[in-house]
Coordinates of C-alpha atoms and ligand atoms in Angstrom, one line a residue:
X1 CA 61.0 -180.7 -8.8
X2 CA 59.6 -180.6 -12.3
X3 CA 56.0 -180.5 -12.3
X4 CA 53.6 -180.9 -15.3
X5 CA 52.1 -177.4 -16.4
X6 CA 48.6 -176.4 -16.3
X7 CA 47.1 -175.6 -19.6
X8 CA 46.4 -172.0 -19.7
X9 CA 46.8 -169.0 -22.0
X10 CA 50.1 -167.4 -22.2
X11 CA 50.5 -164.3 -19.9
X12 CA 52.1 -161.1 -20.9
X13 CA 55.7 -161.6 -19.7
X14 CA 56.8 -164.7 -21.5
X15 CA 60.2 -166.6 -21.5
X16 CA 61.5 -166.9 -25.0
X17 CA 63.1 -169.8 -26.9
X18 CA 66.4 -169.2 -28.7
X19 CA 66.2 -170.8 -32.0
X20 CA 68.9 -170.3 -34.7
X21 CA 70.1 -167.0 -33.2
X22 CA 66.6 -165.5 -32.6
X23 CA 64.6 -165.2 -29.3
X24 CA 61.2 -166.4 -30.4
X25 CA 57.8 -166.8 -28.8
X26 CA 56.8 -170.4 -28.4
X27 CA 53.3 -171.4 -30.0
X28 CA 52.7 -173.9 -27.3
X29 CA 49.5 -174.2 -25.3
X30 CA 51.4 -175.4 -22.1
X31 CA 52.9 -172.7 -19.8
X32 CA 54.1 -172.9 -16.3
X33 CA 54.6 -169.7 -14.0
X34 CA 58.1 -168.7 -12.8
X35 CA 57.6 -167.8 -9.2
X36 CA 59.6 -165.7 -6.8
X37 CA 59.8 -168.0 -3.8
X38 CA 60.1 -165.3 -1.2
X39 CA 57.0 -163.4 -2.3
X40 CA 55.0 -165.8 -4.7
X41 CA 55.1 -162.9 -7.2
X42 CA 54.7 -164.3 -10.7
X43 CA 57.8 -163.1 -12.7
X44 CA 57.1 -164.7 -16.0
X45 CA 55.7 -167.6 -17.6
X46 CA 57.9 -170.3 -19.3
X47 CA 56.7 -172.4 -22.4
X48 CA 56.7 -176.2 -22.8
X49 CA 58.2 -176.1 -26.3
X50 CA 56.2 -178.0 -28.9
X51 CA 57.8 -181.1 -30.6
X52 CA 58.1 -178.9 -33.8
X53 CA 60.1 -176.3 -31.8
X54 CA 62.3 -179.0 -30.4
X55 CA 63.1 -180.3 -33.8
X56 CA 63.7 -176.8 -35.0
X57 CA 66.4 -176.2 -32.3
X58 CA 68.1 -179.6 -33.3
X59 CA 67.9 -178.7 -37.0
X60 CA 69.5 -175.2 -36.4
X61 CA 72.3 -176.8 -34.3
X62 CA 72.8 -179.4 -36.9
X63 CA 73.1 -176.9 -39.6
X64 CA 75.4 -174.5 -37.7
X65 CA 77.7 -177.4 -36.8
X66 CA 78.8 -177.7 -40.4
X67 CA 80.6 -174.4 -40.3
X68 CA 81.3 -174.0 -36.6
X69 CA 83.4 -177.2 -36.3
X70 CA 85.9 -175.8 -38.5
X71 CA 86.0 -172.3 -37.1
X72 CA 89.6 -171.5 -36.0
X73 CA 90.4 -172.2 -32.4
X74 CA 91.5 -168.6 -31.8
X75 CA 88.0 -167.3 -33.1
X76 CA 86.2 -169.5 -30.7
X77 CA 88.4 -168.5 -28.0
X78 CA 87.9 -164.9 -28.6
X79 CA 84.2 -165.3 -28.2
X80 CA 84.8 -166.8 -24.7
X81 CA 86.9 -164.0 -23.9
X82 CA 84.2 -161.5 -24.7
X83 CA 81.7 -163.7 -23.0
X84 CA 83.6 -163.7 -19.9
X85 CA 83.9 -159.9 -20.0
X86 CA 80.2 -159.4 -20.5
X87 CA 79.2 -161.8 -17.7
X88 CA 81.4 -159.8 -15.6
X89 CA 80.1 -156.6 -16.5
X90 CA 76.4 -157.7 -16.0
X91 CA 77.1 -159.6 -12.8
X92 CA 75.0 -157.6 -10.5
X93 CA 72.1 -157.5 -13.0
X94 CA 72.2 -161.2 -13.5
X95 CA 72.5 -161.7 -9.7
X96 CA 69.2 -159.8 -9.0
X97 CA 67.3 -161.9 -11.5
X98 CA 68.7 -165.0 -10.2
X99 CA 68.0 -164.2 -6.5
X100 CA 64.4 -163.2 -7.5
X101 CA 63.7 -166.5 -9.3
X102 CA 65.7 -168.9 -7.3
X103 CA 65.6 -167.4 -3.8
X104 CA 69.3 -167.1 -3.0
X105 CA 70.9 -164.2 -1.3
X106 CA 72.4 -161.7 -3.6
X107 CA 75.9 -162.4 -2.4
X108 CA 75.2 -166.2 -3.1
X109 CA 73.7 -165.4 -6.4
X110 CA 77.1 -163.6 -7.3
X111 CA 79.0 -166.7 -6.1
X112 CA 76.7 -168.8 -8.4
X113 CA 77.6 -166.7 -11.5
X114 CA 81.3 -166.5 -10.5
X115 CA 81.9 -170.0 -10.2
X116 CA 80.3 -170.4 -13.9
X117 CA 82.3 -167.5 -14.9
X118 CA 85.5 -169.4 -13.9
X119 CA 84.6 -172.1 -16.4
X120 CA 84.1 -169.4 -19.2
X121 CA 87.6 -168.1 -18.3
X122 CA 89.1 -171.6 -18.7
X123 CA 87.3 -172.1 -22.0
X124 CA 89.5 -169.2 -23.2
X125 CA 92.5 -171.5 -23.0
X126 CA 91.1 -174.0 -25.4
X127 CA 94.0 -173.7 -27.7
X128 CA 96.1 -175.7 -25.2
X129 CA 93.2 -177.8 -23.8
X130 CA 92.2 -179.3 -27.3
X131 CA 96.0 -179.9 -28.3
X132 CA 96.6 -183.3 -29.7
X133 CA 99.7 -185.5 -29.5
X134 CA 102.4 -186.4 -31.8
X135 CA 105.1 -189.1 -32.0
X136 CA 107.7 -189.0 -34.6
X137 CA 109.3 -192.2 -36.1
X138 CA 107.1 -194.8 -34.5
X139 CA 108.5 -197.0 -37.4
X140 CA 110.8 -196.1 -40.2
X141 CA 109.5 -193.0 -41.8
X142 CA 106.1 -193.3 -39.8
X143 CA 104.7 -190.7 -37.6
X144 CA 101.5 -191.0 -35.4
X145 CA 99.4 -188.2 -34.2
X146 CA 96.2 -187.7 -32.5
X147 CA 93.7 -184.8 -32.9
X148 CA 90.6 -184.0 -30.8
X149 CA 87.7 -183.2 -33.1
X150 CA 84.2 -181.9 -32.0
X151 CA 81.5 -184.5 -32.0
X152 CA 78.3 -182.7 -33.1
X153 CA 75.1 -181.4 -31.5
X154 CA 75.3 -181.7 -27.8
X155 CA 72.5 -181.3 -25.2
X156 CA 72.6 -180.0 -21.6
X157 CA 69.8 -180.3 -19.0
X158 CA 70.1 -178.3 -15.9
X159 CA 68.6 -178.1 -12.4
X160 CA 67.1 -175.3 -10.5
X161 CA 69.7 -174.6 -7.9
X162 CA 72.6 -173.3 -9.9
X163 CA 70.8 -171.5 -12.7
X164 CA 74.0 -169.6 -13.8
X165 CA 76.9 -171.9 -12.8
X166 CA 75.7 -175.2 -14.3
X167 CA 74.6 -173.8 -17.7
X168 CA 78.1 -172.2 -17.7
X169 CA 79.7 -175.5 -16.9
X170 CA 78.2 -176.8 -20.1
X171 CA 77.5 -174.7 -23.1
X172 CA 80.8 -172.7 -23.1
X173 CA 83.0 -175.8 -23.0
X174 CA 80.9 -177.7 -25.4
X175 CA 80.9 -174.8 -27.8
X176 CA 84.4 -173.8 -27.5
X177 CA 85.4 -177.5 -28.5
X178 CA 83.6 -176.8 -31.8
X179 CA 80.2 -178.4 -31.1
X180 CA 76.7 -176.9 -31.3
X181 CA 74.5 -177.0 -28.2
X182 CA 70.8 -177.1 -27.2
X183 CA 70.3 -176.1 -23.5
X184 CA 67.2 -177.2 -21.6
X185 CA 67.2 -175.1 -18.5
X186 CA 65.0 -175.9 -15.2
X187 CA 61.5 -174.6 -15.8
X188 CA 61.6 -173.2 -12.4
X189 CA 64.3 -170.6 -12.9
X190 CA 64.8 -170.1 -16.7
X191 CA 65.4 -166.3 -16.7
X192 CA 69.0 -166.5 -15.6
X193 CA 70.1 -168.8 -18.3
X194 CA 68.2 -166.6 -20.8
X195 CA 70.3 -163.5 -19.7
X196 CA 73.5 -165.6 -20.1
X197 CA 72.1 -166.6 -23.7
X198 CA 71.6 -162.9 -24.6
X199 CA 75.2 -162.2 -23.5
X200 CA 76.6 -165.3 -25.5
X201 CA 74.9 -163.9 -28.6
X202 CA 76.4 -160.4 -28.0
X203 CA 79.8 -162.0 -27.5
X204 CA 79.5 -163.4 -31.1
X205 CA 78.1 -167.0 -30.8
X206 CA 76.7 -167.4 -34.5
X207 CA 73.2 -168.5 -35.1
X208 CA 72.3 -172.0 -34.3
X209 CA 75.4 -172.7 -32.2
X210 CA 73.5 -172.2 -28.9
X211 CA 69.9 -172.9 -28.9
X212 CA 67.5 -172.9 -25.8
X213 CA 64.2 -174.8 -25.4
X214 CA 62.1 -174.9 -22.3
X215 CA 60.0 -177.6 -21.0
X216 CA 60.0 -180.8 -18.7
X217 CA 60.0 -184.6 -19.2
X218 CA 58.6 -184.5 -22.7
X219 CA 61.4 -182.0 -24.0
X220 CA 64.2 -184.0 -22.1
X221 CA 62.9 -187.3 -23.5
X222 CA 62.6 -185.9 -27.0
X223 CA 66.2 -184.6 -26.9
X224 CA 67.6 -187.8 -25.4
X225 CA 66.3 -189.9 -28.2
X226 CA 66.7 -187.5 -31.0
X227 CA 68.8 -189.2 -33.8
X228 CA 70.7 -186.0 -34.4
X229 CA 71.9 -185.5 -30.9
X230 CA 75.4 -187.0 -30.1
X231 CA 75.8 -186.2 -26.4
X232 CA 73.9 -185.3 -23.3
X233 CA 75.0 -183.6 -20.2
X234 CA 72.5 -183.8 -17.3
X235 CA 72.6 -182.3 -13.8
X236 CA 69.7 -183.0 -11.4
X237 CA 68.2 -185.4 -9.1
X238 CA 68.9 -189.1 -8.9
X239 CA 65.8 -190.6 -10.3
X240 CA 65.5 -188.1 -13.3
X241 CA 69.4 -188.5 -13.9
X242 CA 69.1 -192.3 -13.9
X243 CA 66.3 -192.1 -16.6
X244 CA 68.2 -189.6 -18.7
X245 CA 71.4 -191.8 -18.7
X246 CA 69.5 -194.9 -19.6
X247 CA 67.3 -193.4 -22.3
X248 CA 70.2 -191.4 -23.9
X249 CA 72.5 -194.4 -23.6
X250 CA 70.0 -196.6 -25.2
X251 CA 70.0 -194.3 -28.1
X252 CA 73.6 -194.2 -28.5
X253 CA 74.6 -190.9 -27.0
X254 CA 77.5 -190.0 -25.0
X255 CA 76.0 -189.3 -21.3
X256 CA 77.3 -187.7 -18.2
X257 CA 74.9 -187.5 -15.4
X258 CA 75.6 -185.6 -12.2
X259 CA 72.9 -186.6 -9.7
X260 CA 71.9 -186.3 -6.0
X261 CA 74.0 -186.4 -2.9
X262 CA 74.3 -186.9 0.8
X263 CA 77.5 -185.0 1.7
X264 CA 79.3 -185.9 5.1
X265 CA 81.5 -183.7 7.2
X266 CA 83.6 -185.7 9.6
X267 CA 84.7 -183.5 12.6
X268 CA 87.6 -184.9 14.6
X269 CA 88.1 -184.0 18.2
X270 CA 91.5 -182.4 17.3
X271 CA 89.9 -180.0 14.7
X272 CA 90.1 -176.3 15.0
X273 CA 86.8 -176.0 16.7
X274 CA 85.8 -172.4 15.9
X275 CA 86.9 -172.5 12.4
X276 CA 85.5 -176.0 11.7
X277 CA 82.0 -175.6 13.2
X278 CA 81.6 -172.2 11.3
X279 CA 82.4 -174.2 8.0
X280 CA 80.1 -176.9 8.6
X281 CA 77.2 -174.6 9.8
X282 CA 77.7 -172.4 6.6
X283 CA 77.9 -175.3 4.3
X284 CA 74.8 -176.9 5.6
X285 CA 72.5 -173.8 5.6
X286 CA 74.0 -171.7 2.9
X287 CA 71.5 -171.5 -0.1
X288 CA 68.9 -173.0 2.1
X289 CA 70.7 -176.5 1.9
X290 CA 69.9 -176.5 -1.9
X291 CA 73.4 -177.2 -3.0
X292 CA 74.6 -180.7 -4.4
X293 CA 77.7 -180.2 -2.5
X294 CA 76.1 -179.0 0.8
X295 CA 77.1 -180.7 3.9
X296 CA 74.0 -182.5 5.1
X297 CA 75.4 -184.9 7.5
X298 CA 77.8 -184.0 10.3
X299 CA 79.7 -187.0 11.8
X300 CA 81.1 -186.0 15.1
X301 CA 83.9 -188.1 16.2
X302 CA 84.8 -189.0 19.9
X303 CA 84.9 -186.0 22.0
X304 CA 83.6 -183.8 19.2
X305 CA 80.3 -185.2 20.2
X306 CA 80.2 -182.7 22.8
X307 CA 80.1 -179.9 20.3
X308 CA 76.3 -179.9 19.5
X309 CA 75.4 -177.0 21.6
X310 CA 77.9 -174.9 19.8
X311 CA 76.8 -175.9 16.4
X312 CA 73.0 -175.1 17.4
X313 CA 74.1 -171.8 18.8
X314 CA 75.9 -170.8 15.5
X315 CA 72.9 -172.1 13.5
X316 CA 70.7 -169.8 15.5
X317 CA 72.6 -166.7 14.6
X318 CA 71.8 -167.2 10.9
X319 CA 69.4 -164.6 9.4
X320 CA 66.4 -166.2 7.3
X321 CA 65.2 -163.6 5.0
X322 CA 64.3 -163.0 1.1
X323 CA 67.6 -163.1 -0.8
X324 CA 67.2 -159.6 -1.8
X325 CA 67.4 -158.3 1.9
X326 CA 70.6 -157.0 3.4
X327 CA 72.1 -159.5 6.0
X328 CA 70.2 -162.5 4.7
X329 CA 72.2 -165.7 5.3
X330 CA 69.6 -168.1 3.8
X331 CA 66.7 -167.5 1.6
X332 CA 63.6 -169.6 0.9
X333 CA 63.4 -172.9 -0.8
X334 CA 62.5 -173.0 -4.4
X335 CA 58.6 -173.8 -4.2
X336 CA 55.8 -174.6 -1.8
X337 CA 56.0 -178.3 -2.9
X338 CA 59.8 -178.5 -2.1
X339 CA 58.9 -177.1 1.3
X340 CA 56.2 -179.5 2.0
X341 CA 58.5 -182.3 1.0
X342 CA 61.3 -181.0 3.5
X343 CA 58.8 -180.6 6.3
X344 CA 57.5 -184.1 5.6
X345 CA 61.0 -185.5 6.1
X346 CA 61.5 -183.5 9.3
X347 CA 58.3 -185.0 10.6
X348 CA 59.7 -188.6 9.4
X349 CA 62.8 -187.8 11.5
X350 CA 60.7 -187.3 14.6
X351 CA 58.6 -190.1 14.1
X352 CA 61.7 -192.3 13.7
X353 CA 63.1 -191.1 17.0
X354 CA 65.9 -188.6 16.0
X355 CA 66.3 -185.7 18.5
X356 CA 65.3 -182.3 17.1
X357 CA 68.0 -179.9 18.4
X358 CA 66.7 -176.9 16.5
X359 CA 63.4 -176.5 14.8
X360 CA 63.1 -174.1 11.9
X361 CA 59.6 -175.3 10.8
X362 CA 57.7 -172.3 11.9
X363 CA 60.1 -169.5 11.2
X364 CA 58.2 -166.2 10.2
X365 CA 59.9 -163.4 7.9
X366 CA 58.5 -160.1 8.5
X367 CA 57.3 -158.6 5.0
X368 CA 57.7 -161.9 3.3
X369 CA 54.9 -164.0 5.2
X370 CA 54.1 -166.0 1.9
X371 CA 57.6 -167.1 1.3
X372 CA 58.8 -170.8 1.2
X373 CA 61.0 -170.3 4.3
X374 CA 62.4 -172.9 6.7
X375 CA 64.8 -171.9 9.4
X376 CA 68.0 -173.9 10.2
X377 CA 66.8 -177.3 11.6
X378 CA 69.2 -179.8 13.2
X379 CA 68.7 -183.4 14.3
X380 CA 71.0 -185.4 16.5
X381 CA 71.0 -189.1 17.3
X382 CA 70.6 -189.9 13.6
X383 CA 71.1 -193.5 12.5
X384 CA 71.7 -195.0 8.9
X385 CA 68.4 -196.4 8.7
X386 CA 66.3 -193.1 9.3
X387 CA 64.8 -191.5 6.2
X388 CA 66.5 -188.2 7.1
X389 CA 69.7 -190.0 6.5
X390 CA 68.8 -192.2 3.6
X391 CA 67.1 -189.5 1.5
X392 CA 68.6 -186.2 0.0
X393 CA 66.7 -183.7 1.9
X394 CA 67.9 -180.8 -0.2
X395 CA 66.8 -178.1 2.5
X396 CA 68.2 -176.4 5.5
X397 CA 68.5 -179.4 7.6
X398 CA 71.6 -180.8 9.3
X399 CA 71.6 -184.5 10.6
X400 CA 74.2 -185.1 13.2
X401 CA 75.6 -188.7 13.5
X402 CA 78.1 -189.7 16.4
X403 CA 80.7 -192.2 16.0
X404 CA 83.8 -193.1 18.2
X405 CA 86.8 -193.1 15.8
X406 CA 88.0 -192.2 12.4
X407 CA 87.8 -195.8 11.2
X408 CA 84.2 -195.9 12.2
X409 CA 83.5 -192.5 10.4
X410 CA 85.2 -193.7 7.2
X411 CA 83.1 -196.9 7.3
X412 CA 79.9 -195.0 7.9
X413 CA 80.5 -192.6 4.9
X414 CA 81.7 -195.4 2.7
X415 CA 78.4 -197.3 3.4
X416 CA 76.4 -194.4 2.0
X417 CA 75.6 -194.9 -1.7
X418 CA 76.2 -191.3 -2.8
X419 CA 79.7 -190.0 -3.5
X420 CA 79.4 -186.3 -4.5
X421 CA 81.6 -184.5 -1.6
X422 CA 83.0 -185.2 1.8
X423 CA 85.0 -183.3 4.2
X424 CA 87.3 -183.9 7.2
X425 CA 88.1 -181.4 9.9
X426 CA 91.1 -182.1 11.6
X427 CA 94.6 -180.6 12.7
X428 CA 96.3 -184.1 12.0
X429 CA 98.0 -184.5 8.7
X430 CA 98.1 -188.3 9.4
X431 CA 94.3 -188.5 10.0
X432 CA 93.6 -186.3 6.7
X433 CA 96.0 -188.5 4.7
X434 CA 94.3 -191.7 5.9
X435 CA 90.9 -190.2 5.2
X436 CA 91.9 -189.1 1.7
X437 CA 93.1 -192.5 0.9
X438 CA 90.3 -194.7 2.3
X439 CA 87.3 -192.4 1.7
X440 CA 85.3 -193.8 -1.3
X441 CA 83.9 -190.4 -2.3
X442 CA 85.0 -188.4 -5.6
X443 CA 85.7 -184.9 -4.1
X444 CA 87.2 -184.5 -0.7
X445 CA 87.6 -181.5 1.4
X446 CA 90.4 -181.1 4.1
X447 CA 89.3 -178.4 6.3
X448 CA 87.2 -177.2 3.3
X449 CA 83.5 -177.6 3.6
X450 CA 82.4 -177.3 -0.1
X451 CA 85.3 -179.0 -2.0
X452 CA 84.0 -178.0 -5.6
X453 CA 87.1 -178.1 -7.8
X454 CA 88.2 -175.0 -9.7
X455 CA 88.0 -175.5 -13.6
X456 CA 91.6 -176.6 -14.3
X457 CA 90.4 -179.7 -12.5
X458 CA 87.1 -181.4 -13.3
X459 CA 84.1 -181.9 -11.1
X460 CA 84.5 -185.6 -9.9
X461 CA 81.5 -186.7 -7.8
X462 CA 81.3 -190.6 -7.8
X463 CA 79.4 -193.6 -7.1
X464 CA 75.7 -193.0 -6.6
X465 CA 76.1 -189.2 -7.4
X466 CA 77.2 -189.8 -11.0
X467 CA 76.7 -191.9 -14.2
X468 CA 79.2 -191.9 -17.0
X469 CA 82.9 -191.7 -16.4
X470 CA 83.7 -188.1 -17.5
X471 CA 82.6 -185.1 -15.2
X472 CA 81.9 -181.6 -16.1
X473 CA 84.5 -178.9 -16.9
X474 CA 88.3 -179.2 -16.9
X475 CA 90.3 -181.8 -18.9
X476 CA 87.5 -184.4 -18.5
X477 CA 84.9 -182.3 -20.2
X478 CA 87.4 -181.7 -23.1
X479 CA 87.4 -185.4 -23.6
X480 CA 83.6 -185.7 -23.2
X481 CA 82.9 -183.1 -25.8
X482 CA 85.7 -184.4 -28.5
X483 CA 86.5 -187.6 -30.3
X484 CA 90.0 -188.5 -30.4
X485 CA 91.1 -189.4 -33.8
X486 CA 94.7 -191.2 -34.2
X487 CA 96.4 -190.9 -37.5
X488 CA 99.4 -193.1 -38.5
X489 CA 101.0 -191.4 -41.5
X490 CA 104.0 -192.4 -43.9
X491 CA 105.1 -190.1 -46.8
X492 CA 107.0 -192.0 -49.5
X493 CA 110.4 -190.6 -50.6
X494 CA 111.0 -191.0 -54.2
X495 CA 114.5 -191.9 -53.4
X496 CA 113.7 -194.6 -50.9
X497 CA 113.9 -198.2 -52.0
X498 CA 110.9 -200.3 -51.7
X499 CA 111.0 -203.3 -49.3
X500 CA 108.5 -205.1 -51.3
X501 CA 104.9 -206.3 -50.4
X502 CA 104.4 -206.6 -46.6
X503 CA 101.7 -208.9 -45.4
X504 CA 102.2 -208.7 -41.8
X505 CA 100.6 -206.3 -39.2
X506 CA 103.9 -204.8 -38.2
X507 CA 105.0 -201.4 -39.2
X508 CA 108.4 -201.4 -40.7
Ligands
NAD1 P1 65.4 -182.5 -11.2 O1 65.9 -183.8 -11.5 O2 64.0 -182.3 -10.8 O3 65.5 -181.6 -12.6 C1 66.6 -181.5 -13.4 C2 66.2 -181.3 -14.8 O4 65.4 -182.5 -15.3 C3 65.2 -180.1 -15.1 O5 65.8 -179.4 -16.3 C4 63.8 -180.7 -15.2 O6 63.2 -180.0 -16.2 C5 64.2 -182.0 -15.8 N1 63.2 -183.1 -15.4 C6 62.5 -183.0 -14.4 N2 61.7 -184.1 -14.3 C7 62.0 -184.9 -15.3 C8 61.4 -186.1 -15.8 N3 60.6 -187.0 -15.2 N4 62.0 -186.7 -17.0 C9 63.0 -185.9 -17.7 N5 63.5 -184.7 -17.2 C10 63.0 -184.2 -16.1 O7 66.4 -181.8 -10.2 P2 66.3 -180.3 -9.5 O8 65.2 -180.5 -8.4 O9 66.0 -179.1 -10.5 O10 67.5 -180.2 -8.9 C11 67.9 -180.6 -7.7 C12 68.8 -182.0 -7.7 O11 69.9 -181.9 -8.5 C13 69.3 -182.4 -6.4 O12 69.1 -183.9 -6.4 C14 70.7 -182.1 -6.5 O13 71.7 -182.8 -5.7 C15 71.0 -182.3 -7.9 N6 72.3 -181.5 -8.2 C16 73.4 -182.3 -8.6 C17 74.6 -181.7 -8.8 C18 75.7 -182.6 -9.1 O14 76.8 -182.0 -9.8 N7 75.8 -183.7 -8.7 C19 74.5 -180.3 -9.0 C20 73.4 -179.6 -8.9 C21 72.3 -180.3 -8.4

């Protein structure tokens, strides 16, 4: 969650702004500490950019757009080819920084970077992605064609939970389409996006094409209402995402807002028990449950209701430790306030009568006694009205719901307002097919626990998890970051005879 910074003097290690191709020190008086969630060590201090710095970023992007928009496609693609090579080369170094500031395990930090890297790889094929269309002879001697042009200065606002992947969802695709970009990363873990920005400059992204400012609500609101910004991509919580969508839309911007979630895994009695329970447990507790596509609700159907002891046994085997430590399965949650919020929801679950099958509240991690750790926690007997069901917990907490049939499971999931992801575990093709057809959730996994599409497709969360019709990456984001212009053309041939003045709408 974003918090307002306390006014203090700038400490020694400061996160820089990226303005017009240069990493510069902010002149702000507002700073916030970047804290290692496993140790509470202060890693750096992040500035909340001044209004003048925000305006300077927009001005630099606006100026750079004048030439960048006409840079040949192959030149843009070559920069992305270089960027993907650099990210790959520096993967381990970035993963260490990511794990230190975000808390996830090193293996998962590499996964975070890798899922972003896949988008950079896809950006290299912009030549075919941004192709237009051509129809010859739509009327006598008349051709119609469409071209996809860049739109201008675009903004990305990113959350704390994927400090590599989500910035990489945004700036490579925006830039490779010919736009210029301002990234406003999460103030909780800005070091990883800054490493990516260094590599982007090394790859050849010209001054002003990518800019980075830091801050919270003031910076976001300034960007969403700035007259020179044309599009805003947001990823984060539902409350903030709705605000961003409304504010930026009111100011005439194109907006896509990917927001909170409550993802269900429906486990049928005919599911492959061992594989399915491994998948569900891994997806619930991986990254300490701080994934927008984490399974947070397990729906046990019919005889699968008897599998709770196995789920609990599997969750007990997971090792809670600092992300830097070998063998860690889940690290700490991002902040002390996030931990308090999650513990508050666990208490609500108890108060409202859910059965606590596994209690991770008092987990101790040797050597990391000050970390924001919560162990895997499982509730059964959960109903649709309980707070642990209605609210996004965003922590290592599984809530188990029991139903008697697939129809009941589908109805239960469809009554939830969120629509980011859902999974079904079954060995029945007929059940899976019925499920994919009737379920009202934008991303469906069939025996796949975290169905985040690869970048040749788009990220297609739906309903309460998304505002705006076009999602990140894939073909949809090329539409988002470009404007289609359609041209209808006739070339007069000197030898052709004129048919006279035509006062109708038809093309002849
Ligand atoms: P957040 O909403 O607190 O912050 C997201 C961004 O908004 C940050 O850059 C932050 O600085 C800014 N911000 C915070 N408060 C603001 C305010 N009042 N006004 C304007 N801007 C503000 O989200 P978070 O806690 O960093 O991330 C976790 C959330 O993100 C979860 O809800 C998760 O489900 C969601 N998420 C969704 C997706 C998706 O694709 N649907 C992906 C990842 C995360």
